Structure formats: C-alpha cells, structure tokens
Short mmCIF file of C-alpha atoms in Angstrom, two decimals:
data_model
loop_
_atom_site.label_atom_id
_atom_site.label_comp_id
_atom_site.label_asym_id
_atom_site.label_seq_id
_atom_site.Cartn_x
_atom_site.Cartn_y
_atom_site.Cartn_z
CA UNK Z 1 0.00 0.00 0.00
CA UNK Z 2 2.82 2.36 0.92
CA UNK Z 3 4.53 1.67 -2.41
CA UNK Z 4 1.33 2.56 -4.28
CA UNK Z 5 1.13 5.93 -2.49
CA UNK Z 6 4.77 6.63 -3.34
CA UNK Z 7 4.16 5.86 -7.03
CA UNK Z 8 1.08 8.09 -7.02
CA UNK Z 9 3.02 10.96 -5.44
CA UNK Z 10 5.82 10.60 -8.03
CA UNK Z 11 3.25 10.55 -10.83
CA UNK Z 12 1.73 13.80 -9.58
CA UNK Z 13 5.13 15.49 -9.28
CA UNK Z 14 6.44 14.54 -12.74
CA UNK Z 15 4.29 17.00 -14.75
CA UNK Z 16 5.47 19.82 -12.51
CA UNK Z 17 9.14 18.88 -12.85
CA UNK Z 18 8.91 18.55 -16.64
CA UNK Z 19 7.13 21.83 -17.19
CA UNK Z 20 10.34 23.81 -17.70
CA UNK Z 21 12.37 26.38 -15.78
CA UNK Z 22 10.46 28.49 -13.26
CA UNK Z 23 12.22 31.63 -14.43
CA UNK Z 24 12.20 30.88 -18.16
CA UNK Z 25 11.24 33.53 -20.71
CA UNK Z 26 9.77 32.90 -24.14
CA UNK Z 27 12.24 33.65 -26.94
CA UNK Z 28 9.56 35.78 -28.62
CA UNK Z 29 9.68 38.11 -25.62
CA UNK Z 30 13.42 38.84 -25.90
CA UNK Z 31 15.60 40.97 -28.20
CA UNK Z 32 18.64 38.76 -28.84
CA UNK Z 33 21.70 40.59 -30.09
CA UNK Z 34 24.49 38.88 -32.05
CA UNK Z 35 26.85 41.80 -32.64
CA UNK Z 36 28.08 44.79 -30.65
CA UNK Z 37 30.00 47.72 -32.14
CA UNK Z 38 31.65 50.36 -29.95
CA UNK Z 39 32.65 53.76 -31.34
CA UNK Z 40 33.59 57.21 -30.09
CA UNK Z 41 30.56 59.11 -28.83
CA UNK Z 42 28.57 60.48 -31.74
CA UNK Z 43 24.79 60.55 -31.74
CA UNK Z 44 22.97 59.38 -34.86
CA UNK Z 45 20.05 61.25 -36.41
CA UNK Z 46 17.42 59.35 -34.39
CA UNK Z 47 19.11 60.16 -31.09
CA UNK Z 48 19.44 63.82 -31.96
CA UNK Z 49 15.76 64.12 -32.88
CA UNK Z 50 14.69 62.31 -29.70
CA UNK Z 51 16.92 64.57 -27.61
CA UNK Z 52 15.50 67.69 -29.28
CA UNK Z 53 12.07 66.49 -28.20
CA UNK Z 54 13.12 66.15 -24.56
CA UNK Z 55 14.45 62.57 -24.40
CA UNK Z 56 17.48 63.50 -22.28
CA UNK Z 57 19.26 62.04 -19.27
CA UNK Z 58 22.54 62.94 -17.50
CA UNK Z 59 25.50 61.54 -19.47
CA UNK Z 60 28.80 62.30 -21.11
CA UNK Z 61 28.97 61.32 -24.76
CA UNK Z 62 32.08 59.17 -24.46
CA UNK Z 63 31.04 56.24 -26.64
CA UNK Z 64 28.33 54.96 -28.94
CA UNK Z 65 27.17 51.35 -28.65
CA UNK Z 66 25.41 49.68 -31.57
CA UNK Z 67 23.56 46.38 -31.11
CA UNK Z 68 22.65 44.02 -33.92
CA UNK Z 69 19.33 42.54 -32.87
CA UNK Z 70 18.00 39.37 -34.47
CA UNK Z 71 14.30 38.90 -35.25
CA UNK Z 72 12.90 35.70 -33.72
CA UNK Z 73 12.68 33.89 -37.06
CA UNK Z 74 16.44 34.38 -37.57
CA UNK Z 75 17.23 32.27 -34.49
CA UNK Z 76 14.78 29.46 -35.00
CA UNK Z 77 11.31 31.01 -34.95
CA UNK Z 78 8.75 30.19 -37.63
CA UNK Z 79 7.68 32.75 -40.18
CA UNK Z 80 4.54 32.89 -42.26
CA UNK Z 81 5.16 32.59 -46.01
CA UNK Z 82 2.72 35.43 -46.55
CA UNK Z 83 4.73 37.80 -44.36
CA UNK Z 84 6.51 40.58 -46.31
CA UNK Z 85 10.33 40.20 -46.62
CA UNK Z 86 12.23 41.56 -43.62
CA UNK Z 87 15.86 42.35 -42.99
CA UNK Z 88 17.35 39.52 -40.89
CA UNK Z 89 18.66 42.04 -38.36
CA UNK Z 90 17.95 45.42 -36.83
CA UNK Z 91 20.71 47.78 -35.64
CA UNK Z 92 20.08 50.23 -32.82
CA UNK Z 93 22.59 52.77 -31.44
CA UNK Z 94 22.87 54.69 -28.19
CA UNK Z 95 25.41 57.20 -26.87
CA UNK Z 96 26.59 57.78 -23.31
CA UNK Z 97 29.32 57.00 -20.81
CA UNK Z 98 28.09 53.62 -19.50
CA UNK Z 99 27.43 50.64 -21.75
CA UNK Z 100 24.97 49.16 -19.26
CA UNK Z 101 23.07 52.44 -19.02
CA UNK Z 102 22.90 52.62 -22.82
CA UNK Z 103 21.48 49.08 -22.87
CA UNK Z 104 18.88 50.06 -20.28
CA UNK Z 105 17.95 53.10 -22.39
CA UNK Z 106 17.12 50.69 -25.20
CA UNK Z 107 14.42 49.36 -22.88
CA UNK Z 108 12.45 52.59 -23.34
CA UNK Z 109 12.81 52.43 -27.13
CA UNK Z 110 12.17 48.72 -27.76
CA UNK Z 111 9.25 46.47 -26.85
CA UNK Z 112 11.58 43.66 -25.75
CA UNK Z 113 14.51 43.52 -23.30
CA UNK Z 114 17.92 43.05 -24.95
CA UNK Z 115 19.85 39.95 -23.92
CA UNK Z 116 23.40 38.91 -24.82
CA UNK Z 117 23.36 35.11 -24.65
CA UNK Z 118 23.81 34.95 -28.45
CA UNK Z 119 26.46 37.66 -28.78
CA UNK Z 120 29.06 36.42 -31.27
CA UNK Z 121 31.33 39.36 -32.09
CA UNK Z 122 32.42 42.64 -30.50
CA UNK Z 123 34.02 45.27 -32.76
CA UNK Z 124 35.77 48.25 -31.20
CA UNK Z 125 36.92 51.17 -33.32
CA UNK Z 126 40.58 52.17 -33.22
CA UNK Z 127 39.45 55.77 -32.65
CA UNK Z 128 37.69 54.79 -29.42
CA UNK Z 129 40.74 52.87 -28.21
CA UNK Z 130 42.88 55.94 -28.85
CA UNK Z 131 40.69 57.85 -26.40
CA UNK Z 132 39.78 55.13 -23.89
CA UNK Z 133 41.91 52.25 -22.56
CA UNK Z 134 40.56 48.86 -23.47
CA UNK Z 135 40.11 48.04 -19.77
CA UNK Z 136 37.38 50.69 -19.53
CA UNK Z 137 35.67 49.57 -22.72
CA UNK Z 138 35.65 45.88 -21.76
CA UNK Z 139 34.84 46.20 -18.05
CA UNK Z 140 31.06 45.76 -18.27
CA UNK Z 141 31.33 43.10 -21.00
CA UNK Z 142 33.58 40.99 -18.78
CA UNK Z 143 31.33 41.39 -15.74
CA UNK Z 144 28.01 40.67 -17.47
CA UNK Z 145 26.93 37.05 -16.96
CA UNK Z 146 24.74 37.20 -20.09
CA UNK Z 147 27.78 37.51 -22.37
CA UNK Z 148 29.82 34.42 -23.08
CA UNK Z 149 33.62 34.52 -22.52
CA UNK Z 150 34.03 32.89 -25.96
CA UNK Z 151 32.75 36.01 -27.74
CA UNK Z 152 35.31 37.16 -30.32
CA UNK Z 153 36.75 40.68 -30.24
CA UNK Z 154 37.96 42.71 -33.24
CA UNK Z 155 39.20 46.24 -33.90
CA UNK Z 156 38.00 48.34 -36.83
CA UNK Z 157 39.69 50.94 -38.98
CA UNK Z 158 36.84 53.38 -39.34
CA UNK Z 159 33.47 53.32 -37.52
CA UNK Z 160 32.84 49.95 -35.89
CA UNK Z 161 29.10 50.19 -36.52
CA UNK Z 162 29.76 50.08 -40.28
CA UNK Z 163 30.98 46.48 -39.88
CA UNK Z 164 27.45 45.51 -38.78
CA UNK Z 165 25.86 46.61 -42.07
CA UNK Z 166 25.56 44.36 -45.12
CA UNK Z 167 24.42 44.99 -48.67
CA UNK Z 168 23.10 41.41 -48.77
CA UNK Z 169 19.44 41.23 -47.72
CA UNK Z 170 19.72 37.69 -46.33
CA UNK Z 171 22.99 38.12 -44.45
CA UNK Z 172 23.51 38.84 -40.75
CA UNK Z 173 26.85 40.72 -40.54
CA UNK Z 174 27.71 39.41 -37.05
CA UNK Z 175 27.33 35.82 -38.25
CA UNK Z 176 29.22 36.65 -41.44
CA UNK Z 177 32.21 38.02 -39.51
CA UNK Z 178 32.24 34.97 -37.24
CA UNK Z 179 32.07 32.67 -40.28
CA UNK Z 180 35.01 34.42 -41.93
CA UNK Z 181 37.25 32.99 -39.21
CA UNK Z 182 36.84 29.57 -40.83
CA UNK Z 183 39.07 30.79 -43.65
CA UNK Z 184 42.14 30.35 -41.45
CA UNK Z 185 42.48 27.04 -43.29
CA UNK Z 186 43.06 29.06 -46.49
CA UNK Z 187 45.19 32.02 -45.46
CA UNK Z 188 47.43 33.12 -42.61
CA UNK Z 189 46.08 36.65 -43.02
CA UNK Z 190 43.14 35.48 -40.90
CA UNK Z 191 44.53 35.54 -37.37
CA UNK Z 192 43.62 33.23 -34.50
CA UNK Z 193 40.51 34.59 -32.76
CA UNK Z 194 40.93 36.66 -29.60
CA UNK Z 195 38.07 36.05 -27.17
CA UNK Z 196 36.83 38.05 -24.19
CA UNK Z 197 38.32 35.44 -21.90
CA UNK Z 198 41.78 35.83 -23.49
CA UNK Z 199 41.58 39.62 -23.44
CA UNK Z 200 40.80 39.47 -19.72
CA UNK Z 201 44.03 37.59 -19.01
CA UNK Z 202 46.09 39.82 -21.33
CA UNK Z 203 44.78 43.01 -19.71
CA UNK Z 204 45.41 41.62 -16.21
CA UNK Z 205 49.03 40.81 -17.16
CA UNK Z 206 49.48 44.21 -18.88
CA UNK Z 207 50.64 42.44 -22.03
CA UNK Z 208 50.55 44.01 -25.47
CA UNK Z 209 48.47 42.11 -28.00
CA UNK Z 210 47.08 42.20 -31.53
CA UNK Z 211 43.45 42.09 -32.67
CA UNK Z 212 42.25 41.24 -36.16
CA UNK Z 213 41.56 44.51 -37.96
CA UNK Z 214 38.36 45.06 -39.96
CA UNK Z 215 37.80 47.53 -42.79
CA UNK Z 216 34.57 48.22 -44.66
CA UNK Z 217 33.53 49.52 -48.07
CA UNK Z 218 30.17 49.55 -49.84
CA UNK Z 219 28.49 47.23 -47.34
CA UNK Z 220 31.33 44.69 -47.37
CA UNK Z 221 33.78 43.89 -44.59
CA UNK Z 222 37.32 42.56 -44.92
CA UNK Z 223 39.97 41.30 -42.53
CA UNK Z 224 42.93 43.60 -43.14
CA UNK Z 225 45.95 43.29 -40.90
CA UNK Z 226 46.03 43.73 -37.14
CA UNK Z 227 45.53 46.48 -34.59
CA UNK Z 228 48.13 46.71 -31.81
CA UNK Z 229 47.01 47.32 -28.21
CA UNK Z 230 49.78 48.54 -25.89
CA UNK Z 231 49.86 46.58 -22.64
CA UNK Z 232 51.06 49.41 -20.40
CA UNK Z 233 48.38 51.88 -21.52
CA UNK Z 234 45.59 49.77 -22.97
CA UNK Z 235 45.40 52.10 -25.97
CA UNK Z 236 45.48 51.33 -29.69
CA UNK Z 237 48.88 52.43 -31.02
CA UNK Z 238 48.87 51.37 -34.66
CA UNK Z 239 48.36 48.62 -37.21
CA UNK Z 240 50.20 45.90 -39.06
CA UNK Z 241 49.34 45.61 -42.73
CA UNK Z 242 48.14 42.35 -44.27
CA UNK Z 243 51.61 41.03 -45.07
CA UNK Z 244 52.96 41.93 -41.62
CA UNK Z 245 49.94 40.32 -39.96
CA UNK Z 246 50.59 37.17 -41.97
CA UNK Z 247 54.20 37.17 -40.77
CA UNK Z 248 52.97 37.66 -37.20
CA UNK Z 249 50.77 34.58 -37.55
CA UNK Z 250 53.80 32.59 -38.68
CA UNK Z 251 55.89 33.86 -35.76
CA UNK Z 252 53.18 32.77 -33.34
CA UNK Z 253 53.10 29.34 -34.98
CA UNK Z 254 49.39 29.76 -35.65
CA UNK Z 255 49.21 29.60 -39.44
CA UNK Z 256 49.88 26.82 -41.93
CA UNK Z 257 48.09 28.11 -45.01
CA UNK Z 258 48.21 30.89 -47.52
CA UNK Z 259 50.51 32.09 -50.26
CA UNK Z 260 53.86 33.79 -50.64
CA UNK Z 261 54.16 35.83 -53.84
CA UNK Z 262 57.62 36.69 -55.16
CA UNK Z 263 58.86 37.96 -58.51
CA UNK Z 264 61.07 36.40 -61.16
CA UNK Z 265 62.11 38.70 -63.99
CA UNK Z 266 59.38 41.13 -62.90
CA UNK Z 267 56.66 38.47 -63.17
CA UNK Z 268 54.72 36.84 -60.28
CA UNK Z 269 55.80 33.51 -58.87
CA UNK Z 270 53.40 32.12 -56.25
CA UNK Z 271 54.23 29.61 -53.52
CA UNK Z 272 51.30 27.87 -51.80
CA UNK Z 273 52.06 27.01 -48.20
CA UNK Z 274 51.26 23.47 -47.10
CA UNK Z 275 53.00 23.74 -43.73
CA UNK Z 276 54.65 26.58 -41.83
CA UNK Z 277 56.27 26.15 -38.43
CA UNK Z 278 58.27 28.45 -36.18
CA UNK Z 279 60.33 27.78 -33.09
CA UNK Z 280 61.50 30.59 -30.79
CA UNK Z 281 64.50 29.85 -28.57
CA UNK Z 282 65.73 32.51 -26.11
CA UNK Z 283 69.37 32.74 -25.09
CA UNK Z 284 71.14 35.04 -22.64
CA UNK Z 285 74.51 36.62 -23.33
CA UNK Z 286 75.60 38.55 -20.26
CA UNK Z 287 72.88 41.14 -19.78
CA UNK Z 288 71.63 40.82 -23.35
CA UNK Z 289 68.67 38.70 -24.37
CA UNK Z 290 68.63 37.20 -27.84
CA UNK Z 291 66.18 34.97 -29.66
CA UNK Z 292 66.85 32.37 -32.31
CA UNK Z 293 63.83 31.82 -34.55
CA UNK Z 294 63.74 28.84 -36.89
CA UNK Z 295 61.20 29.02 -39.71
CA UNK Z 296 60.31 25.78 -41.48
CA UNK Z 297 58.13 25.95 -44.59
CA UNK Z 298 56.90 23.37 -47.04
CA UNK Z 299 54.80 24.11 -50.10
CA UNK Z 300 54.46 24.05 -53.85
CA UNK Z 301 54.89 26.43 -56.75
CA UNK Z 302 51.32 26.93 -57.90
CA UNK Z 303 51.53 29.87 -60.32
CA UNK Z 304 54.26 31.25 -62.58
CA UNK Z 305 53.79 34.16 -65.01
CA UNK Z 306 57.28 34.04 -66.47
CA UNK Z 307 56.89 33.19 -70.17
CA UNK Z 308 59.94 30.92 -69.97
CA UNK Z 309 58.47 28.92 -67.07
CA UNK Z 310 57.23 25.37 -67.15
CA UNK Z 311 59.11 22.13 -67.53
CA UNK Z 312 61.65 23.86 -69.77
CA UNK Z 313 62.22 26.76 -67.38
CA UNK Z 314 65.90 27.58 -66.90
CA UNK Z 315 65.14 28.53 -63.30
CA UNK Z 316 66.36 25.73 -61.01
CA UNK Z 317 64.66 24.47 -57.85
CA UNK Z 318 67.46 25.94 -55.75
CA UNK Z 319 67.04 29.36 -57.33
CA UNK Z 320 63.27 29.23 -56.93
CA UNK Z 321 63.64 28.26 -53.28
CA UNK Z 322 66.03 31.16 -52.73
CA UNK Z 323 63.52 33.61 -54.22
CA UNK Z 324 60.69 32.33 -52.00
CA UNK Z 325 62.90 32.32 -48.91
CA UNK Z 326 63.98 35.91 -49.58
CA UNK Z 327 60.32 36.99 -49.74
CA UNK Z 328 59.55 35.23 -46.44
CA UNK Z 329 62.61 36.88 -44.88
CA UNK Z 330 61.49 40.32 -46.04
CA UNK Z 331 57.99 39.82 -44.61
CA UNK Z 332 59.26 38.66 -41.22
CA UNK Z 333 61.89 41.40 -41.02
CA UNK Z 334 59.27 44.06 -41.81
CA UNK Z 335 57.00 42.73 -39.07
CA UNK Z 336 59.75 42.52 -36.44
CA UNK Z 337 61.08 45.96 -37.36
CA UNK Z 338 57.69 47.57 -36.88
CA UNK Z 339 57.06 45.78 -33.57
CA UNK Z 340 60.50 46.61 -32.14
CA UNK Z 341 61.20 50.08 -33.52
CA UNK Z 342 57.86 51.78 -34.11
CA UNK Z 343 55.51 50.22 -31.55
CA UNK Z 344 57.91 48.66 -29.02
CA UNK Z 345 55.32 45.99 -28.35
CA UNK Z 346 55.80 42.23 -28.20
CA UNK Z 347 52.63 40.73 -29.63
CA UNK Z 348 54.43 37.73 -31.16
CA UNK Z 349 54.99 35.67 -28.00
CA UNK Z 350 58.72 36.17 -27.41
CA UNK Z 351 58.07 37.02 -23.76
CA UNK Z 352 55.91 33.92 -23.33
CA UNK Z 353 58.77 31.77 -24.59
CA UNK Z 354 61.25 33.49 -22.26
CA UNK Z 355 58.91 32.94 -19.29
CA UNK Z 356 58.89 29.20 -20.03
CA UNK Z 357 62.61 28.75 -20.70
CA UNK Z 358 64.05 31.34 -18.28
CA UNK Z 359 61.45 31.90 -15.50
CA UNK Z 360 63.90 33.58 -13.09
CA UNK Z 361 65.03 36.07 -15.73
CA UNK Z 362 61.43 36.66 -16.82
CA UNK Z 363 60.49 37.79 -13.30
CA UNK Z 364 63.17 40.48 -13.50
CA UNK Z 365 62.17 41.88 -16.89
CA UNK Z 366 58.42 41.24 -17.18
CA UNK Z 367 57.36 44.64 -15.78
CA UNK Z 368 59.31 46.40 -18.52
CA UNK Z 369 59.20 43.67 -21.13
CA UNK Z 370 58.13 45.69 -24.17
CA UNK Z 371 61.18 47.94 -23.75
CA UNK Z 372 63.48 44.96 -23.25
CA UNK Z 373 61.96 43.25 -26.29
CA UNK Z 374 62.55 46.32 -28.45
CA UNK Z 375 66.31 46.06 -27.71
CA UNK Z 376 66.61 42.28 -28.09
CA UNK Z 377 68.44 40.79 -31.05
CA UNK Z 378 66.42 38.33 -33.12
CA UNK Z 379 68.22 35.85 -35.38
CA UNK Z 380 66.33 33.95 -38.08
CA UNK Z 381 67.21 30.68 -39.78
CA UNK Z 382 65.14 29.19 -42.58
CA UNK Z 383 64.37 25.77 -43.96
CA UNK Z 384 62.16 26.33 -47.01
CA UNK Z 385 61.16 23.39 -49.19
CA UNK Z 386 59.37 23.16 -52.51
CA UNK Z 387 57.75 19.73 -52.53
CA UNK Z 388 56.11 20.04 -55.96
CA UNK Z 389 55.45 22.34 -58.88
CA UNK Z 390 51.75 21.60 -59.27
CA UNK Z 391 50.37 19.73 -62.27
CA UNK Z 392 50.64 20.93 -65.84
CA UNK Z 393 50.73 19.35 -69.27
CA UNK Z 394 53.21 20.14 -72.05
CA UNK Z 395 52.17 19.81 -75.67
#
C-alpha cells in the first residue's frame, strides 16, 4: 500500500518537474543581439531628434554602442510565407558613458529587453581605443553574466558600426564576420581569434596584444591586418598591414596556409604554403637577451607568369627556393622591425617563450618587457622546401 502511495506521489510530481524552468522567458519576448559595435561618442540622427524632443538624461557622450538585434525567425522562430520580406537584423545605437546604461535606455525604445546570450562578435573602433583604454571599454562586458567569454573581439579601422551593415538582404553581418574565421584554413592573413576570456588575461598581465583589424567599403567587410594594443596603456597604437599580420601569424606558430608571392624577372611567382612552423628559442649573453627563430616551410609552386616557365624553365629548384625564402625573410623582417622600432610591443609571443625557458630572468624583466623586447636581437634561420610544382601538361 505504501509503495502505491509513493508511485502516485511521483506521478503527480512529474508533470510539474517537466514543465520547464520556473524563471524561463519565451524567446519571442526577448531581443537577442548577435553583434556589438563600440565607437567614439557620436549621436545618430534618431538620437538627436529624440533629444530635441526632450528625451534626455545625464550623461557624457564618451562612446556609442550599436547592437545588432535578431528577429525571432532568424534564431529558429517560424515565419509565415505570406509575411513581407524583412531584414534579418535590426541595428540600434545609443550614446553615453556607460554601456549598461545605454542598454537600459534601449528598454524605453524597444518592446523587448535586450539579452546577450547569443552575442558572437564585438568590434571596437581604433578611434575609441585611442581615447579610452581597453580596460574601460571591456569592463562591463567581462562582468556581465549574459555575455559568453568565448565572444570574439575585433578592432575596426573606421566606424565599428559600419561592420554591422551588409548589402546582402539575407545576411547577418555578425554571423558573417564569425564565419570568416573559418578561412584560417586558407590564409594566414586570418589571425587566430581573440576572445573576451583571453583579453581578460592579457589586460590583467598588462601584455601588449594584436586584434584582427576590420575595414569596410560599400556594405562589405574585410579582414585587413592587425591592430596593436599597448599593454602598459591599454590604448590602440597602430596597425600591421596584411603582409605583416601574416608574418605575425607565422611567428606565433598559428598559421599553416596561404601564399607567398615573389617575382622572377618582374613576373609573379606564387608559392602555396602546405605547412609553416616556427620555433622561438631565447638565449642570454651577459645582460643581453637574444632569440633564435627557426622558420620551417613546405609548399608548392602553384603559379608562374614568367613566359619561360614550365618544364623547360631555366630557373632551377634551388634558385626558386632562394627567391621564395627571400620573400619570407622580407615579410618577417618588416613585421619585427615595426614591432620593435615603431611600436615597441611584443605581440608575437617572445616574452611567453622566455617565461617558459628562463622563469627567473622573466620575473626580472616582465614589468618592462616591451622595452626589453625592443632592444633584443632576433636571429632567423630558414628551412624552405618546394615539394612540388603543381600539375601541368606540355604539348
């Protein structure tokens, strides 16, 4: 009898336990945002008109935050076939001196509360990071439990909010930017993603670092080089161009794809990378710190414009290898020169290698590492191989 009562009680409780979370909210009642752009404070036309009509509150116009909000049907909701076509996103901007306060102001402009569980990308303009240290800009985003630590962070050359606009009617720019990261398998110009979680540790350690740089034109966005953030100040200090960013990826041993284009008799010769490895080895000579960097590359010649090229080309494998190696050398030297002389910022991981190999020495120099790095001698050795010349047919 007692067992029957227990079974009855369990049967009555099951529907309650399976009914869902007590505090759950229907997805239709939320404004999910997938992208966040942060710019210097500049009100858009809508904000100015609202302010002229009395929509004011105490604030300093330090930054402008733009959210890319997804309609419900974009994230899994059903749409009626008879509904008129809609843009798959809606951008809304607000200006102030507190990101959280700006988000709360959206609550008196929208009919749904904004929520960041689906935030994929954060783009910060270089202009904003000239004015504000990245610690200030990221503080709320790191504290907010709604935002995932895996969210990717980028820097933009030009207004960040322009990266969240697309000329394609069926494209969500935030998803597009995130998807572009998959092309790391094709080119080393796409850098390894930097997430909120990684930025938190870099800022805490006062380390300089590089963020993938975005540029826009005519509703299109492109990865173009890297923005450098100075560890001691948290400010943006400059950029690496596409070729220098590619060299940086090689130095950090994070890229094994892409092309190296050289010239033979003023015509292009293109080497497709199949594998690229680097090894950084620190060594101490008295009070001087040096680094030996070994670059190992394997690839194939995939394109030659020289009219004398082909199976009958007088250019030998050794000569071709020397041309490709010289181009790789020039790219790496340009990157290192800019990091050491112009920016005095180690974003390539030399300090990380020193900390592993020489921990006692690292403790002495870590507080002033960027300056020490800028004076350190870096020696390169190369092992470049051409494993094939592609496939072609002679007649």
